[in-house]
């Protein structure tokens, strides 16, 4: 057990799976009390149980980041039952790949923007007061697609460019309150999000052609940078996106 996040209360959205679960576990290992929040209640409960079994302190909560009333209700519950949060990780996200001419394009666009772009806004608004009171830290999970596009992913590309814009805007606006706001831009990380695509296409092989470190990322590769951005180690860092992509963006 480390102590980099001792005394902190952290909310991690999308913590039922993949990157969010790894960040929640990493934060707990560094001494934070963690709220594992996800629309998938069962998965969030599993994450909290994993943390408790490892000697950490976690609570699962059901949260739909697209639902503003639900975000406000969860924030009130956290304040009442746990305390003022000092770390918020806006990680919940979805991806669907379709050309703009696809019959489902409208539905995909609306769903992706609702979760990936509106979600961080909704959850940040809901937790603003405790974050101001604690001079907290916000870590938004963007993507390499905060800077570039991949084919047939216009909605996802726009949603993640939006995460970078939101990160910069909030860093500027909330800096005077002592809140730091940064982002992480994962490259190809092996999670359920892309399992189908990895299984059915040569996506992974194509990514590796332009990934200097020559391997896909694992969820644990994201936890370290997320701990750094939430801890005092990054006390003078705000408004940036750290690419955690094996060097993909060097291409
Ligand atoms: N895996 C990658 O290669 C990769 C690369 C770049 C960015 N990302 C980003 O990392 C984040 C996590 O992705 P992951 O790969 O761990 O995916 P994942 O599918 O394993 O986990 C995403 C989690 O978000 C939750 N979620 C979805 N909609 C939600 C909602 N409305 N409210 C609350 N929770 C919701 C899901 O239930 C799930 O637990 C996402 O923002 C994703 O865009 C992932």
PDB file of C-alpha atoms and ligand atoms in Angstrom:
ATOM      1  CA  UNK A   1       0.000   0.000   0.000  1.00  0.00           C
ATOM      2  CA  UNK A   2       1.268   3.453  -0.909  1.00  0.00           C
ATOM      3  CA  UNK A   3       0.275   6.785   0.575  1.00  0.00           C
ATOM      4  CA  UNK A   4       0.221   9.155  -2.409  1.00  0.00           C
ATOM      5  CA  UNK A   5      -3.560   9.628  -2.091  1.00  0.00           C
ATOM      6  CA  UNK A   6      -4.031   9.213   1.657  1.00  0.00           C
ATOM      7  CA  UNK A   7      -6.895  11.354   2.986  1.00  0.00           C
ATOM      8  CA  UNK A   8      -8.514  11.724  -0.432  1.00  0.00           C
ATOM      9  CA  UNK A   9     -11.998  10.668  -1.465  1.00  0.00           C
ATOM     10  CA  UNK A  10     -12.144   9.762  -5.159  1.00  0.00           C
ATOM     11  CA  UNK A  11     -15.115   9.202  -7.456  1.00  0.00           C
ATOM     12  CA  UNK A  12     -14.326   7.177 -10.571  1.00  0.00           C
ATOM     13  CA  UNK A  13     -17.042   6.910 -13.235  1.00  0.00           C
ATOM     14  CA  UNK A  14     -17.179   3.839 -15.429  1.00  0.00           C
ATOM     15  CA  UNK A  15     -15.422   1.942 -12.656  1.00  0.00           C
ATOM     16  CA  UNK A  16     -17.192  -1.369 -13.329  1.00  0.00           C
ATOM     17  CA  UNK A  17     -14.759  -2.350 -16.052  1.00  0.00           C
ATOM     18  CA  UNK A  18     -11.479  -1.825 -17.844  1.00  0.00           C
ATOM     19  CA  UNK A  19      -9.584   1.407 -17.299  1.00  0.00           C
ATOM     20  CA  UNK A  20     -11.990   2.773 -14.666  1.00  0.00           C
ATOM     21  CA  UNK A  21     -11.664  -0.350 -12.550  1.00  0.00           C
ATOM     22  CA  UNK A  22      -7.863  -0.210 -12.789  1.00  0.00           C
ATOM     23  CA  UNK A  23      -7.808   3.463 -11.780  1.00  0.00           C
ATOM     24  CA  UNK A  24     -10.159   2.784  -8.851  1.00  0.00           C
ATOM     25  CA  UNK A  25      -7.933  -0.053  -7.659  1.00  0.00           C
ATOM     26  CA  UNK A  26      -4.790   2.025  -8.147  1.00  0.00           C
ATOM     27  CA  UNK A  27      -6.223   4.938  -6.167  1.00  0.00           C
ATOM     28  CA  UNK A  28      -7.290   2.632  -3.334  1.00  0.00           C
ATOM     29  CA  UNK A  29      -3.809   1.098  -3.289  1.00  0.00           C
ATOM     30  CA  UNK A  30      -2.474   4.635  -2.732  1.00  0.00           C
ATOM     31  CA  UNK A  31      -4.759   5.219   0.248  1.00  0.00           C
ATOM     32  CA  UNK A  32      -7.816   6.956  -1.236  1.00  0.00           C
ATOM     33  CA  UNK A  33     -11.387   6.090  -0.284  1.00  0.00           C
ATOM     34  CA  UNK A  34     -12.968   5.241  -3.614  1.00  0.00           C
ATOM     35  CA  UNK A  35     -16.491   5.498  -4.954  1.00  0.00           C
ATOM     36  CA  UNK A  36     -16.791   3.091  -7.885  1.00  0.00           C
ATOM     37  CA  UNK A  37     -19.626   4.597  -9.908  1.00  0.00           C
ATOM     38  CA  UNK A  38     -21.119   2.989 -12.993  1.00  0.00           C
ATOM     39  CA  UNK A  39     -24.393   2.412 -14.801  1.00  0.00           C
ATOM     40  CA  UNK A  40     -23.462  -1.264 -14.430  1.00  0.00           C
ATOM     41  CA  UNK A  41     -24.281  -1.746 -10.739  1.00  0.00           C
ATOM     42  CA  UNK A  42     -23.084  -5.335 -10.577  1.00  0.00           C
ATOM     43  CA  UNK A  43     -19.701  -4.510 -12.100  1.00  0.00           C
ATOM     44  CA  UNK A  44     -19.271  -1.534  -9.787  1.00  0.00           C
ATOM     45  CA  UNK A  45     -20.014  -3.772  -6.822  1.00  0.00           C
ATOM     46  CA  UNK A  46     -17.379  -6.233  -8.042  1.00  0.00           C
ATOM     47  CA  UNK A  47     -14.806  -3.448  -8.268  1.00  0.00           C
ATOM     48  CA  UNK A  48     -15.622  -2.288  -4.740  1.00  0.00           C
ATOM     49  CA  UNK A  49     -15.399  -5.879  -3.463  1.00  0.00           C
ATOM     50  CA  UNK A  50     -11.993  -6.335  -5.134  1.00  0.00           C
ATOM     51  CA  UNK A  51     -10.734  -3.186  -3.441  1.00  0.00           C
ATOM     52  CA  UNK A  52     -12.098  -4.171  -0.043  1.00  0.00           C
ATOM     53  CA  UNK A  53     -10.581  -7.656  -0.356  1.00  0.00           C
ATOM     54  CA  UNK A  54      -7.205  -6.072  -1.089  1.00  0.00           C
ATOM     55  CA  UNK A  55      -7.445  -4.045   2.138  1.00  0.00           C
ATOM     56  CA  UNK A  56      -8.721  -0.816   0.582  1.00  0.00           C
ATOM     57  CA  UNK A  57     -11.849   1.226   1.196  1.00  0.00           C
ATOM     58  CA  UNK A  58     -14.490   1.382  -1.534  1.00  0.00           C
ATOM     59  CA  UNK A  59     -18.182   1.888  -2.083  1.00  0.00           C
ATOM     60  CA  UNK A  60     -20.122   1.076  -5.234  1.00  0.00           C
ATOM     61  CA  UNK A  61     -22.774   3.434  -6.556  1.00  0.00           C
ATOM     62  CA  UNK A  62     -25.058   3.237  -9.561  1.00  0.00           C
ATOM     63  CA  UNK A  63     -24.580   6.268 -11.779  1.00  0.00           C
ATOM     64  CA  UNK A  64     -25.688   7.114 -15.300  1.00  0.00           C
ATOM     65  CA  UNK A  65     -23.482  10.012 -16.383  1.00  0.00           C
ATOM     66  CA  UNK A  66     -26.012  11.036 -19.048  1.00  0.00           C
ATOM     67  CA  UNK A  67     -28.703  11.678 -16.427  1.00  0.00           C
ATOM     68  CA  UNK A  68     -28.207  15.056 -14.713  1.00  0.00           C
ATOM     69  CA  UNK A  69     -30.741  14.379 -11.970  1.00  0.00           C
ATOM     70  CA  UNK A  70     -29.056  11.073 -11.209  1.00  0.00           C
ATOM     71  CA  UNK A  71     -25.621  12.777 -11.102  1.00  0.00           C
ATOM     72  CA  UNK A  72     -26.956  15.311  -8.583  1.00  0.00           C
ATOM     73  CA  UNK A  73     -28.557  12.581  -6.469  1.00  0.00           C
ATOM     74  CA  UNK A  74     -25.345  10.533  -6.384  1.00  0.00           C
ATOM     75  CA  UNK A  75     -23.302  13.617  -5.482  1.00  0.00           C
ATOM     76  CA  UNK A  76     -25.689  14.309  -2.590  1.00  0.00           C
ATOM     77  CA  UNK A  77     -25.440  10.698  -1.435  1.00  0.00           C
ATOM     78  CA  UNK A  78     -21.643  10.774  -1.547  1.00  0.00           C
ATOM     79  CA  UNK A  79     -21.552  14.044   0.411  1.00  0.00           C
ATOM     80  CA  UNK A  80     -23.928  12.669   3.031  1.00  0.00           C
ATOM     81  CA  UNK A  81     -22.518   9.172   3.452  1.00  0.00           C
ATOM     82  CA  UNK A  82     -18.817   9.515   2.653  1.00  0.00           C
ATOM     83  CA  UNK A  83     -17.702  13.134   2.609  1.00  0.00           C
ATOM     84  CA  UNK A  84     -16.366  15.835   0.296  1.00  0.00           C
ATOM     85  CA  UNK A  85     -14.594  14.368  -2.703  1.00  0.00           C
ATOM     86  CA  UNK A  86     -11.211  15.725  -3.720  1.00  0.00           C
ATOM     87  CA  UNK A  87     -10.664  13.608  -6.856  1.00  0.00           C
ATOM     88  CA  UNK A  88     -13.047  13.086  -9.775  1.00  0.00           C
ATOM     89  CA  UNK A  89     -12.191  10.799 -12.678  1.00  0.00           C
ATOM     90  CA  UNK A  90     -14.500  11.231 -15.664  1.00  0.00           C
ATOM     91  CA  UNK A  91     -13.810   7.877 -17.287  1.00  0.00           C
ATOM     92  CA  UNK A  92     -17.176   6.409 -18.367  1.00  0.00           C
ATOM     93  CA  UNK A  93     -17.227   6.059 -22.128  1.00  0.00           C
ATOM     94  CA  UNK A  94     -18.618   4.149 -25.074  1.00  0.00           C
ATOM     95  CA  UNK A  95     -17.511   3.612 -28.655  1.00  0.00           C
ATOM     96  CA  UNK A  96     -19.403   2.628 -31.801  1.00  0.00           C
ATOM     97  CA  UNK A  97     -17.846   2.601 -35.244  1.00  0.00           C
ATOM     98  CA  UNK A  98     -20.059   3.478 -38.192  1.00  0.00           C
ATOM     99  CA  UNK A  99     -19.747   5.638 -41.314  1.00  0.00           C
ATOM    100  CA  UNK A 100     -21.921   8.753 -41.291  1.00  0.00           C
ATOM    101  CA  UNK A 101     -24.170   7.190 -43.951  1.00  0.00           C
ATOM    102  CA  UNK A 102     -25.049   4.216 -41.723  1.00  0.00           C
ATOM    103  CA  UNK A 103     -28.715   3.836 -40.721  1.00  0.00           C
ATOM    104  CA  UNK A 104     -27.724   3.967 -37.029  1.00  0.00           C
ATOM    105  CA  UNK A 105     -25.534   7.075 -37.360  1.00  0.00           C
ATOM    106  CA  UNK A 106     -27.984   9.440 -35.620  1.00  0.00           C
ATOM    107  CA  UNK A 107     -28.484   7.130 -32.654  1.00  0.00           C
ATOM    108  CA  UNK A 108     -24.737   6.468 -32.375  1.00  0.00           C
ATOM    109  CA  UNK A 109     -23.910  10.175 -32.507  1.00  0.00           C
ATOM    110  CA  UNK A 110     -26.432  11.028 -29.782  1.00  0.00           C
ATOM    111  CA  UNK A 111     -25.374   8.186 -27.504  1.00  0.00           C
ATOM    112  CA  UNK A 112     -21.626   8.786 -27.836  1.00  0.00           C
ATOM    113  CA  UNK A 113     -21.854  12.541 -27.268  1.00  0.00           C
ATOM    114  CA  UNK A 114     -24.239  11.966 -24.341  1.00  0.00           C
ATOM    115  CA  UNK A 115     -21.848   9.641 -22.499  1.00  0.00           C
ATOM    116  CA  UNK A 116     -18.371  10.783 -23.571  1.00  0.00           C
ATOM    117  CA  UNK A 117     -18.812  14.566 -23.739  1.00  0.00           C
ATOM    118  CA  UNK A 118     -21.942  15.496 -21.829  1.00  0.00           C
ATOM    119  CA  UNK A 119     -21.091  12.936 -19.138  1.00  0.00           C
ATOM    120  CA  UNK A 120     -17.932  14.693 -17.875  1.00  0.00           C
ATOM    121  CA  UNK A 121     -19.824  18.001 -17.890  1.00  0.00           C
ATOM    122  CA  UNK A 122     -22.769  16.556 -15.948  1.00  0.00           C
ATOM    123  CA  UNK A 123     -20.633  14.837 -13.320  1.00  0.00           C
ATOM    124  CA  UNK A 124     -18.255  17.777 -12.908  1.00  0.00           C
ATOM    125  CA  UNK A 125     -21.227  20.117 -12.343  1.00  0.00           C
ATOM    126  CA  UNK A 126     -22.690  17.750  -9.783  1.00  0.00           C
ATOM    127  CA  UNK A 127     -19.458  17.549  -7.728  1.00  0.00           C
ATOM    128  CA  UNK A 128     -18.311  21.165  -8.143  1.00  0.00           C
ATOM    129  CA  UNK A 129     -18.895  22.327  -4.573  1.00  0.00           C
ATOM    130  CA  UNK A 130     -16.892  19.585  -2.790  1.00  0.00           C
ATOM    131  CA  UNK A 131     -14.139  19.883  -5.387  1.00  0.00           C
ATOM    132  CA  UNK A 132     -13.905  23.613  -4.695  1.00  0.00           C
ATOM    133  CA  UNK A 133     -13.940  23.032  -0.928  1.00  0.00           C
ATOM    134  CA  UNK A 134     -11.097  20.494  -1.128  1.00  0.00           C
ATOM    135  CA  UNK A 135      -9.107  22.221  -3.905  1.00  0.00           C
ATOM    136  CA  UNK A 136      -9.610  19.005  -5.795  1.00  0.00           C
ATOM    137  CA  UNK A 137      -8.339  17.376  -8.947  1.00  0.00           C
ATOM    138  CA  UNK A 138     -10.259  16.269 -12.026  1.00  0.00           C
ATOM    139  CA  UNK A 139      -8.872  13.664 -14.402  1.00  0.00           C
ATOM    140  CA  UNK A 140     -10.766  13.287 -17.671  1.00  0.00           C
ATOM    141  CA  UNK A 141     -10.211  10.244 -19.840  1.00  0.00           C
ATOM    142  CA  UNK A 142      -9.816  11.429 -23.421  1.00  0.00           C
ATOM    143  CA  UNK A 143      -8.099   9.380 -26.086  1.00  0.00           C
ATOM    144  CA  UNK A 144      -5.483   9.590 -28.794  1.00  0.00           C
ATOM    145  CA  UNK A 145      -8.659  10.614 -30.647  1.00  0.00           C
ATOM    146  CA  UNK A 146      -8.620  13.839 -28.683  1.00  0.00           C
ATOM    147  CA  UNK A 147      -5.936  14.745 -31.276  1.00  0.00           C
ATOM    148  CA  UNK A 148      -6.496  12.489 -34.298  1.00  0.00           C
ATOM    149  CA  UNK A 149      -9.276  10.488 -35.937  1.00  0.00           C
ATOM    150  CA  UNK A 150      -9.661   6.842 -36.856  1.00  0.00           C
ATOM    151  CA  UNK A 151     -11.895   5.739 -39.707  1.00  0.00           C
ATOM    152  CA  UNK A 152     -15.650   5.483 -39.277  1.00  0.00           C
ATOM    153  CA  UNK A 153     -15.550   7.048 -35.837  1.00  0.00           C
ATOM    154  CA  UNK A 154     -16.666  10.655 -36.337  1.00  0.00           C
ATOM    155  CA  UNK A 155     -18.843  10.760 -33.228  1.00  0.00           C
ATOM    156  CA  UNK A 156     -16.178   9.208 -31.008  1.00  0.00           C
ATOM    157  CA  UNK A 157     -13.506  11.523 -32.459  1.00  0.00           C
ATOM    158  CA  UNK A 158     -15.643  14.598 -31.830  1.00  0.00           C
ATOM    159  CA  UNK A 159     -16.548  13.374 -28.340  1.00  0.00           C
ATOM    160  CA  UNK A 160     -12.889  12.953 -27.370  1.00  0.00           C
ATOM    161  CA  UNK A 161     -11.778  16.241 -28.975  1.00  0.00           C
ATOM    162  CA  UNK A 162     -14.512  17.669 -26.750  1.00  0.00           C
ATOM    163  CA  UNK A 163     -12.966  16.086 -23.674  1.00  0.00           C
ATOM    164  CA  UNK A 164      -9.688  17.881 -24.411  1.00  0.00           C
ATOM    165  CA  UNK A 165     -11.508  21.192 -24.917  1.00  0.00           C
ATOM    166  CA  UNK A 166     -13.463  20.692 -21.714  1.00  0.00           C
ATOM    167  CA  UNK A 167     -10.235  19.898 -19.860  1.00  0.00           C
ATOM    168  CA  UNK A 168      -8.582  23.115 -21.029  1.00  0.00           C
ATOM    169  CA  UNK A 169     -11.673  25.224 -20.363  1.00  0.00           C
ATOM    170  CA  UNK A 170     -12.152  23.836 -16.857  1.00  0.00           C
ATOM    171  CA  UNK A 171      -8.440  24.149 -16.014  1.00  0.00           C
ATOM    172  CA  UNK A 172      -8.639  27.851 -16.845  1.00  0.00           C
ATOM    173  CA  UNK A 173     -11.980  28.427 -15.134  1.00  0.00           C
ATOM    174  CA  UNK A 174     -11.376  26.399 -11.976  1.00  0.00           C
ATOM    175  CA  UNK A 175      -7.662  27.084 -11.504  1.00  0.00           C
ATOM    176  CA  UNK A 176      -8.394  30.164  -9.350  1.00  0.00           C
ATOM    177  CA  UNK A 177     -10.387  27.842  -7.056  1.00  0.00           C
ATOM    178  CA  UNK A 178      -7.323  25.630  -6.669  1.00  0.00           C
ATOM    179  CA  UNK A 179      -8.805  22.833  -8.774  1.00  0.00           C
ATOM    180  CA  UNK A 180      -6.480  21.178 -11.262  1.00  0.00           C
ATOM    181  CA  UNK A 181      -8.023  19.630 -14.376  1.00  0.00           C
ATOM    182  CA  UNK A 182      -6.069  17.297 -16.639  1.00  0.00           C
ATOM    183  CA  UNK A 183      -6.721  14.462 -19.053  1.00  0.00           C
ATOM    184  CA  UNK A 184      -5.226  11.168 -20.104  1.00  0.00           C
ATOM    185  CA  UNK A 185      -5.244  10.076 -23.725  1.00  0.00           C
ATOM    186  CA  UNK A 186      -5.026   6.298 -23.862  1.00  0.00           C
ATOM    187  CA  UNK A 187      -3.886   4.595 -27.042  1.00  0.00           C
ATOM    188  CA  UNK A 188      -5.016   1.053 -27.735  1.00  0.00           C
ATOM    189  CA  UNK A 189      -5.649  -0.489 -24.330  1.00  0.00           C
ATOM    190  CA  UNK A 190      -6.974  -4.052 -24.083  1.00  0.00           C
ATOM    191  CA  UNK A 191     -10.418  -3.717 -22.478  1.00  0.00           C
ATOM    192  CA  UNK A 192     -13.966  -4.947 -23.165  1.00  0.00           C
ATOM    193  CA  UNK A 193     -14.553  -1.651 -25.046  1.00  0.00           C
ATOM    194  CA  UNK A 194     -12.549  -2.852 -28.037  1.00  0.00           C
ATOM    195  CA  UNK A 195     -12.530  -6.629 -27.508  1.00  0.00           C
ATOM    196  CA  UNK A 196     -14.898  -7.322 -30.410  1.00  0.00           C
ATOM    197  CA  UNK A 197     -13.003  -5.072 -32.777  1.00  0.00           C
ATOM    198  CA  UNK A 198      -9.681  -6.594 -31.756  1.00  0.00           C
ATOM    199  CA  UNK A 199     -11.061 -10.110 -32.262  1.00  0.00           C
ATOM    200  CA  UNK A 200     -12.705  -9.498 -35.647  1.00  0.00           C
ATOM    201  CA  UNK A 201     -10.231  -7.239 -37.409  1.00  0.00           C
ATOM    202  CA  UNK A 202      -6.511  -6.690 -37.770  1.00  0.00           C
ATOM    203  CA  UNK A 203      -6.898  -3.511 -35.676  1.00  0.00           C
ATOM    204  CA  UNK A 204      -4.321  -4.511 -33.094  1.00  0.00           C
ATOM    205  CA  UNK A 205      -1.711  -5.429 -35.733  1.00  0.00           C
ATOM    206  CA  UNK A 206      -2.318  -2.138 -37.568  1.00  0.00           C
ATOM    207  CA  UNK A 207      -1.913  -0.132 -34.369  1.00  0.00           C
ATOM    208  CA  UNK A 208       1.332  -1.894 -33.563  1.00  0.00           C
ATOM    209  CA  UNK A 209       2.856  -0.835 -36.906  1.00  0.00           C
ATOM    210  CA  UNK A 210       2.858   2.762 -35.600  1.00  0.00           C
ATOM    211  CA  UNK A 211       3.319   2.111 -31.868  1.00  0.00           C
ATOM    212  CA  UNK A 212       7.006   2.579 -30.979  1.00  0.00           C
ATOM    213  CA  UNK A 213       6.750   0.499 -27.803  1.00  0.00           C
ATOM    214  CA  UNK A 214       5.397  -2.354 -29.932  1.00  0.00           C
ATOM    215  CA  UNK A 215       2.666  -3.665 -27.671  1.00  0.00           C
ATOM    216  CA  UNK A 216      -0.929  -2.796 -26.833  1.00  0.00           C
ATOM    217  CA  UNK A 217      -1.524  -1.157 -23.473  1.00  0.00           C
ATOM    218  CA  UNK A 218      -2.967  -2.917 -20.456  1.00  0.00           C
ATOM    219  CA  UNK A 219      -5.323  -1.166 -18.029  1.00  0.00           C
ATOM    220  CA  UNK A 220      -2.576  -0.982 -15.414  1.00  0.00           C
ATOM    221  CA  UNK A 221      -0.620   1.255 -17.813  1.00  0.00           C
ATOM    222  CA  UNK A 222      -3.251   3.961 -17.255  1.00  0.00           C
ATOM    223  CA  UNK A 223      -3.373   3.702 -13.452  1.00  0.00           C
ATOM    224  CA  UNK A 224       0.097   5.193 -12.867  1.00  0.00           C
ATOM    225  CA  UNK A 225      -0.465   8.385 -14.876  1.00  0.00           C
ATOM    226  CA  UNK A 226      -3.927   8.701 -13.257  1.00  0.00           C
ATOM    227  CA  UNK A 227      -2.351   8.489  -9.794  1.00  0.00           C
ATOM    228  CA  UNK A 228       0.239  11.083 -10.816  1.00  0.00           C
ATOM    229  CA  UNK A 229      -2.439  13.533 -11.998  1.00  0.00           C
ATOM    230  CA  UNK A 230      -4.534  13.076  -8.832  1.00  0.00           C
ATOM    231  CA  UNK A 231      -1.598  13.384  -6.430  1.00  0.00           C
ATOM    232  CA  UNK A 232       0.565  16.256  -5.248  1.00  0.00           C
ATOM    233  CA  UNK A 233       3.309  14.961  -7.559  1.00  0.00           C
ATOM    234  CA  UNK A 234       1.559  16.984 -10.283  1.00  0.00           C
ATOM    235  CA  UNK A 235       0.845  20.064  -8.133  1.00  0.00           C
ATOM    236  CA  UNK A 236       1.787  22.528 -10.924  1.00  0.00           C
ATOM    237  CA  UNK A 237       0.235  20.583 -13.817  1.00  0.00           C
ATOM    238  CA  UNK A 238      -3.130  21.656 -15.171  1.00  0.00           C
ATOM    239  CA  UNK A 239      -4.884  21.807 -18.522  1.00  0.00           C
ATOM    240  CA  UNK A 240      -2.871  19.087 -20.244  1.00  0.00           C
ATOM    241  CA  UNK A 241      -3.611  15.744 -21.811  1.00  0.00           C
ATOM    242  CA  UNK A 242      -0.976  13.108 -21.168  1.00  0.00           C
ATOM    243  CA  UNK A 243      -0.917  10.597 -24.007  1.00  0.00           C
ATOM    244  CA  UNK A 244      -0.495   7.068 -22.662  1.00  0.00           C
ATOM    245  CA  UNK A 245      -0.224   5.352 -25.999  1.00  0.00           C
ATOM    246  CA  UNK A 246       3.129   3.612 -26.335  1.00  0.00           C
ATOM    247  CA  UNK A 247       4.248   6.523 -28.500  1.00  0.00           C
ATOM    248  CA  UNK A 248       1.451   6.201 -31.098  1.00  0.00           C
ATOM    249  CA  UNK A 249       1.084   9.971 -31.491  1.00  0.00           C
ATOM    250  CA  UNK A 250       4.731  10.300 -32.589  1.00  0.00           C
ATOM    251  CA  UNK A 251       3.695   9.083 -36.049  1.00  0.00           C
TER     252      UNK A 251
HETATM  253  N1  LIG B   1      -9.672   0.856 -24.267  1.00  0.00           N
HETATM  254  C1  LIG B   1      -9.090   1.738 -25.053  1.00  0.00           C
HETATM  255  O1  LIG B   1      -8.306   1.363 -25.956  1.00  0.00           O
HETATM  256  C2  LIG B   1      -9.352   3.203 -24.883  1.00  0.00           C
HETATM  257  C3  LIG B   1      -8.601   4.089 -25.652  1.00  0.00           C
HETATM  258  C4  LIG B   1      -8.831   5.457 -25.527  1.00  0.00           C
HETATM  259  C5  LIG B   1      -9.758   5.929 -24.620  1.00  0.00           C
HETATM  260  N2  LIG B   1     -10.482   5.020 -23.881  1.00  0.00           N
HETATM  261  C6  LIG B   1     -11.468   5.577 -22.951  1.00  0.00           C
HETATM  262  O2  LIG B   1     -11.269   5.032 -21.679  1.00  0.00           O
HETATM  263  C7  LIG B   1     -12.517   5.066 -20.962  1.00  0.00           C
HETATM  264  C8  LIG B   1     -12.778   3.692 -20.372  1.00  0.00           C
HETATM  265  O3  LIG B   1     -12.893   2.761 -21.423  1.00  0.00           O
HETATM  266  P1  LIG B   1     -12.604   1.194 -21.255  1.00  0.00           P
HETATM  267  O4  LIG B   1     -11.758   0.799 -22.407  1.00  0.00           O
HETATM  268  O5  LIG B   1     -12.167   0.885 -19.886  1.00  0.00           O
HETATM  269  O6  LIG B   1     -14.077   0.633 -21.564  1.00  0.00           O
HETATM  270  P2  LIG B   1     -15.002  -0.403 -20.774  1.00  0.00           P
HETATM  271  O7  LIG B   1     -16.130  -0.684 -21.724  1.00  0.00           O
HETATM  272  O8  LIG B   1     -14.205  -1.532 -20.264  1.00  0.00           O
HETATM  273  O9  LIG B   1     -15.528   0.465 -19.548  1.00  0.00           O
HETATM  274  C9  LIG B   1     -16.381   1.569 -19.724  1.00  0.00           C
HETATM  275  C10 LIG B   1     -17.289   1.659 -18.515  1.00  0.00           C
HETATM  276  O10 LIG B   1     -18.127   2.813 -18.678  1.00  0.00           O
HETATM  277  C11 LIG B   1     -19.420   2.454 -18.210  1.00  0.00           C
HETATM  278  N3  LIG B   1     -20.443   3.319 -18.767  1.00  0.00           N
HETATM  279  C12 LIG B   1     -20.895   3.361 -20.042  1.00  0.00           C
HETATM  280  N4  LIG B   1     -21.900   4.242 -20.147  1.00  0.00           N
HETATM  281  C13 LIG B   1     -22.077   4.781 -18.914  1.00  0.00           C
HETATM  282  C14 LIG B   1     -22.973   5.743 -18.380  1.00  0.00           C
HETATM  283  N5  LIG B   1     -23.924   6.326 -19.151  1.00  0.00           N
HETATM  284  N6  LIG B   1     -22.861   6.071 -17.070  1.00  0.00           N
HETATM  285  C15 LIG B   1     -21.939   5.473 -16.280  1.00  0.00           C
HETATM  286  N7  LIG B   1     -21.088   4.533 -16.718  1.00  0.00           N
HETATM  287  C16 LIG B   1     -21.156   4.198 -18.029  1.00  0.00           C
HETATM  288  C17 LIG B   1     -19.598   1.004 -18.652  1.00  0.00           C
HETATM  289  O11 LIG B   1     -20.638   0.354 -17.926  1.00  0.00           O
HETATM  290  C18 LIG B   1     -18.224   0.434 -18.377  1.00  0.00           C
HETATM  291  O12 LIG B   1     -18.120  -0.098 -17.078  1.00  0.00           O
HETATM  292  C19 LIG B   1     -13.576   5.512 -21.979  1.00  0.00           C
HETATM  293  O13 LIG B   1     -13.825   6.896 -21.821  1.00  0.00           O
HETATM  294  C20 LIG B   1     -12.910   5.257 -23.306  1.00  0.00           C
HETATM  295  O14 LIG B   1     -13.410   6.084 -24.333  1.00  0.00           O
HETATM  296  C21 LIG B   1     -10.301   3.677 -23.992  1.00  0.00           C
END
